PDB file of C-alpha atoms in Angstrom:
ATOM      1  CA  MET A   1    -101.907  75.772  74.594  1.00 60.00           C
ATOM      2  CA  LYS A   2    -104.031  79.003  74.924  1.00 62.00           C
ATOM      3  CA  TRP A   3    -101.100  80.343  77.351  1.00 55.00           C
ATOM      4  CA  TYR A   4     -98.609  79.492  74.822  1.00 54.00           C
ATOM      5  CA  LEU A   5    -100.427  81.820  72.107  1.00 54.00           C
ATOM      6  CA  SER A   6    -101.076  84.659  73.948  1.00 53.00           C
ATOM      7  CA  LEU A   7     -97.498  84.926  75.169  1.00 50.00           C
ATOM      8  CA  LEU A   8     -96.170  84.490  71.765  1.00 50.00           C
ATOM      9  CA  ILE A   9     -98.585  87.419  70.719  1.00 58.00           C
ATOM     10  CA  ILE A  10     -97.521  89.689  73.383  1.00 54.00           C
ATOM     11  CA  ILE A  11     -93.932  88.719  72.542  1.00 57.00           C
ATOM     12  CA  ALA A  12     -94.657  89.269  68.396  1.00 52.00           C
ATOM     13  CA  PHE A  13     -96.033  92.713  69.617  1.00 50.00           C
ATOM     14  CA  PHE A  14     -93.201  94.033  72.007  1.00 51.00           C
ATOM     15  CA  SER A  15     -90.654  93.014  69.592  1.00 50.00           C
ATOM     16  CA  ARG A  16     -92.169  95.264  66.933  1.00 48.00           C
ATOM     17  CA  CYS A  17     -92.929  97.878  69.150  1.00 45.00           C
ATOM     18  CA  SER A  18     -88.896  98.156  70.154  1.00 42.00           C
ATOM     19  CA  SER A  19     -87.842  97.781  66.127  1.00 41.00           C
ATOM     20  CA  ASP A  20     -90.075 100.822  65.605  1.00 42.00           C
ATOM     21  CA  LYS A  21     -87.951 103.032  67.991  1.00 40.00           C
ATOM     22  CA  SER A  22     -84.919 102.044  66.008  1.00 40.00           C
ATOM     23  CA  ASP A  23     -86.425 103.217  62.625  1.00 45.00           C
ATOM     24  CA  MET A  24     -87.701 106.528  64.612  1.00 42.00           C
ATOM     25  CA  ALA A  25     -85.161 109.752  63.153  1.00 44.00           C
ATOM     26  CA  LEU A  26     -83.086 111.799  65.063  1.00 44.00           C
ATOM     27  CA  PRO A  27     -83.623 115.305  65.165  1.00 46.00           C
ATOM     28  CA  ALA A  28     -81.051 116.612  62.173  1.00 50.00           C
ATOM     29  CA  ASP A  29     -81.260 120.472  63.133  1.00 51.00           C
ATOM     30  CA  PRO A  30     -77.615 121.389  64.504  1.00 56.00           C
ATOM     31  CA  VAL A  31     -77.036 123.586  67.301  1.00 66.00           C
ATOM     32  CA  ILE A  32     -75.958 127.217  65.961  1.00 73.00           C
ATOM     33  CA  ASN A  33     -72.219 127.914  67.596  1.00 79.00           C
ATOM     34  CA  ASP A  34     -72.389 131.328  69.581  1.00 78.00           C
ATOM     35  CA  SER A  35     -69.069 132.112  67.995  1.00 84.00           C
ATOM     36  CA  VAL A  36     -70.584 132.657  64.473  1.00 88.00           C
ATOM     37  CA  THR A  37     -71.372 135.890  63.053  1.00 94.00           C
ATOM     38  CA  ILE A  38     -75.025 135.877  62.037  1.00 94.00           C
ATOM     39  CA  THR A  39     -75.221 138.207  58.446  1.00 94.00           C
ATOM     40  CA  PHE A  40     -78.955 139.834  57.434  1.00 93.00           C
ATOM     41  CA  THR A  41     -77.737 137.978  53.937  1.00 93.00           C
ATOM     42  CA  LYS A  42     -75.893 135.154  54.140  1.00 95.00           C
ATOM     43  CA  ASP A  43     -78.214 133.812  56.879  1.00 94.00           C
ATOM     44  CA  ILE A  44     -81.412 135.613  57.436  1.00 91.00           C
ATOM     45  CA  VAL A  45     -82.585 135.912  53.797  1.00 88.00           C
ATOM     46  CA  PRO A  46     -82.503 132.046  52.687  1.00 90.00           C
ATOM     47  CA  ILE A  47     -84.799 131.593  56.412  1.00 87.00           C
ATOM     48  CA  LEU A  48     -87.135 134.243  55.102  1.00 84.00           C
ATOM     49  CA  GLN A  49     -87.125 133.119  51.644  1.00 82.00           C
ATOM     50  CA  THR A  50     -88.546 129.453  53.004  1.00 83.00           C
ATOM     51  CA  TYR A  51     -90.885 130.503  55.476  1.00 79.00           C
ATOM     52  CA  CYS A  52     -91.996 134.363  55.096  1.00 75.00           C
ATOM     53  CA  TYR A  53     -91.723 135.192  51.008  1.00 70.00           C
ATOM     54  CA  GLY A  54     -94.348 132.836  50.218  1.00 60.00           C
ATOM     55  CA  THR A  55     -94.467 130.124  47.711  1.00 55.00           C
ATOM     56  CA  GLY A  56     -97.041 128.806  45.115  1.00 50.00           C
ATOM     57  CA  GLY A  57     -98.144 132.147  44.139  1.00 48.00           C
ATOM     58  CA  GLN A  58     -97.957 133.426  47.163  1.00 51.00           C
ATOM     59  CA  LYS A  59     -96.274 137.516  48.288  1.00 57.00           C
ATOM     60  CA  CYS A  60     -95.892 137.788  51.613  1.00 58.00           C
ATOM     61  CA  HIS A  61     -93.912 140.309  53.317  1.00 57.00           C
ATOM     62  CA  VAL A  62     -92.161 141.746  49.913  1.00 53.00           C
ATOM     63  CA  SER A  63     -93.613 145.001  50.144  1.00 52.00           C
ATOM     64  CA  ASP A  64     -95.781 147.322  52.093  1.00 49.00           C
ATOM     65  CA  THR A  65     -98.771 146.760  50.559  1.00 51.00           C
ATOM     66  CA  ASN A  66     -98.849 143.319  49.471  1.00 49.00           C
ATOM     67  CA  LEU A  67    -101.705 141.280  50.547  1.00 47.00           C
ATOM     68  CA  GLY A  68    -102.710 142.611  54.202  1.00 44.00           C
ATOM     69  CA  ALA A  69     -98.669 141.445  55.051  1.00 52.00           C
ATOM     70  CA  SER A  70     -97.372 143.971  57.298  1.00 67.00           C
ATOM     71  CA  GLY A  71     -93.301 144.692  56.861  1.00 72.00           C
ATOM     72  CA  ASP A  72     -90.949 144.494  53.716  1.00 74.00           C
ATOM     73  CA  PHE A  73     -88.535 141.838  54.447  1.00 77.00           C
ATOM     74  CA  THR A  74     -86.547 142.062  51.653  1.00 78.00           C
ATOM     75  CA  THR A  75     -84.341 144.412  52.994  1.00 82.00           C
ATOM     76  CA  CYS A  76     -82.717 144.479  56.641  1.00 89.00           C
ATOM     77  CA  SER A  77     -84.166 147.380  57.545  1.00 86.00           C
ATOM     78  CA  GLY A  78     -87.663 146.434  57.051  1.00 82.00           C
ATOM     79  CA  LEU A  79     -86.999 143.403  59.739  1.00 85.00           C
ATOM     80  CA  ILE A  80     -84.868 145.416  62.133  1.00 89.00           C
ATOM     81  CA  SER A  81     -88.361 147.761  62.590  1.00 85.00           C
ATOM     82  CA  LYS A  82     -89.860 144.332  63.643  1.00 84.00           C
ATOM     83  CA  VAL A  83     -86.835 143.343  66.102  1.00 90.00           C
ATOM     84  CA  ASN A  84     -87.325 147.058  67.574  1.00 91.00           C
ATOM     85  CA  ASN A  85     -90.952 147.025  68.120  1.00 88.00           C
ATOM     86  CA  GLY A  86     -91.280 143.350  69.519  1.00 88.00           C
ATOM     87  CA  SER A  87     -93.533 141.978  66.972  1.00 84.00           C
ATOM     88  CA  LEU A  88     -90.627 139.385  65.887  1.00 81.00           C
ATOM     89  CA  GLU A  89     -90.375 137.802  68.839  1.00 85.00           C
ATOM     90  CA  ALA A  90     -93.838 138.157  69.283  1.00 85.00           C
ATOM     91  CA  ARG A  91     -95.094 136.572  66.227  1.00 80.00           C
ATOM     92  CA  VAL A  92     -91.979 134.125  65.889  1.00 80.00           C
ATOM     93  CA  PHE A  93     -89.978 133.585  68.828  1.00 77.00           C
ATOM     94  CA  ASP A  94     -92.994 132.494  70.989  1.00 77.00           C
ATOM     95  CA  PRO A  95     -94.785 129.300  69.879  1.00 73.00           C
ATOM     96  CA  ALA A  96     -98.167 131.053  70.203  1.00 75.00           C
ATOM     97  CA  GLY A  97     -97.268 133.625  67.640  1.00 72.00           C
ATOM     98  CA  GLY A  98     -98.622 132.006  64.646  1.00 71.00           C
ATOM     99  CA  MET A  99     -95.616 132.229  62.349  1.00 72.00           C
ATOM    100  CA  PRO A 100     -95.665 130.761  60.198  1.00 68.00           C
ATOM    101  CA  PRO A 101     -99.584 131.336  59.535  1.00 69.00           C
ATOM    102  CA  SER A 102    -101.824 128.061  58.553  1.00 67.00           C
ATOM    103  CA  TYR A 103    -103.005 128.924  55.644  1.00 69.00           C
ATOM    104  CA  SER A 104     -98.812 129.746  54.295  1.00 66.00           C
ATOM    105  CA  LEU A 105     -98.025 127.536  51.916  1.00 65.00           C
ATOM    106  CA  SER A 106     -94.594 127.234  52.834  1.00 64.00           C
ATOM    107  CA  PRO A 107     -93.313 125.199  56.007  1.00 69.00           C
ATOM    108  CA  GLN A 108     -95.680 125.365  58.572  1.00 70.00           C
ATOM    109  CA  GLU A 109     -93.289 125.156  61.261  1.00 80.00           C
ATOM    110  CA  LEU A 110     -89.429 126.967  61.661  1.00 82.00           C
ATOM    111  CA  THR A 111     -86.864 124.604  62.270  1.00 86.00           C
ATOM    112  CA  ASP A 112     -84.861 124.734  65.524  1.00 86.00           C
ATOM    113  CA  THR A 113     -81.725 125.713  63.209  1.00 89.00           C
ATOM    114  CA  ALA A 114     -83.690 128.654  61.731  1.00 89.00           C
ATOM    115  CA  LEU A 115     -85.078 129.884  65.145  1.00 88.00           C
ATOM    116  CA  GLN A 116     -81.932 129.750  66.781  1.00 91.00           C
ATOM    117  CA  THR A 117     -80.606 131.672  63.580  1.00 92.00           C
ATOM    118  CA  LEU A 118     -82.514 134.302  63.971  1.00 90.00           C
ATOM    119  CA  GLU A 119     -82.506 134.671  68.005  1.00 91.00           C
ATOM    120  CA  LEU A 120     -78.834 134.747  67.842  1.00 93.00           C
ATOM    121  CA  TRP A 121     -79.040 137.286  64.655  1.00 93.00           C
ATOM    122  CA  VAL A 122     -81.141 139.664  67.120  1.00 92.00           C
ATOM    123  CA  ALA A 123     -78.626 138.947  70.241  1.00 92.00           C
ATOM    124  CA  GLN A 124     -75.379 139.970  68.151  1.00 94.00           C
ATOM    125  CA  GLY A 125     -77.129 143.052  67.293  1.00 94.00           C
ATOM    126  CA  THR A 126     -79.016 142.426  63.714  1.00 92.00           C
ATOM    127  CA  ASN A 127     -76.030 142.363  61.430  1.00 90.00           C
ATOM    128  CA  CYS A 128     -77.388 143.713  58.073  1.00 91.00           C
ATOM    129  CA  ASP A 129     -74.324 142.583  55.813  1.00 85.00           C
TER     130      ASP A 129
END
């Protein structure tokens, strides 16, 4: 009788584990097609608005003098300066770069789609349209 009860418990445990896997969400982010032209206004500004400009009263990267944030990303030239000096790659593309920062009220982690869009924008020559 003991072994029967033990067997039922083990079966119940493993059946629950297998159903847990089916509940797991699959990644929803699409892979960016390299043939798509990425532009600052259409593609990059929405990413900056979500992750960089701040929410809930925070104002980051919206002027050169705000709250210690370096750079005004409301203009294409402001972000291009970070591309040219390597800090965009070091701070955003490198997982150890720390952007967005932990104290940000914005989402704490860029989606794969956002990262791919930024990388493709840089690879395509930072189109400011």
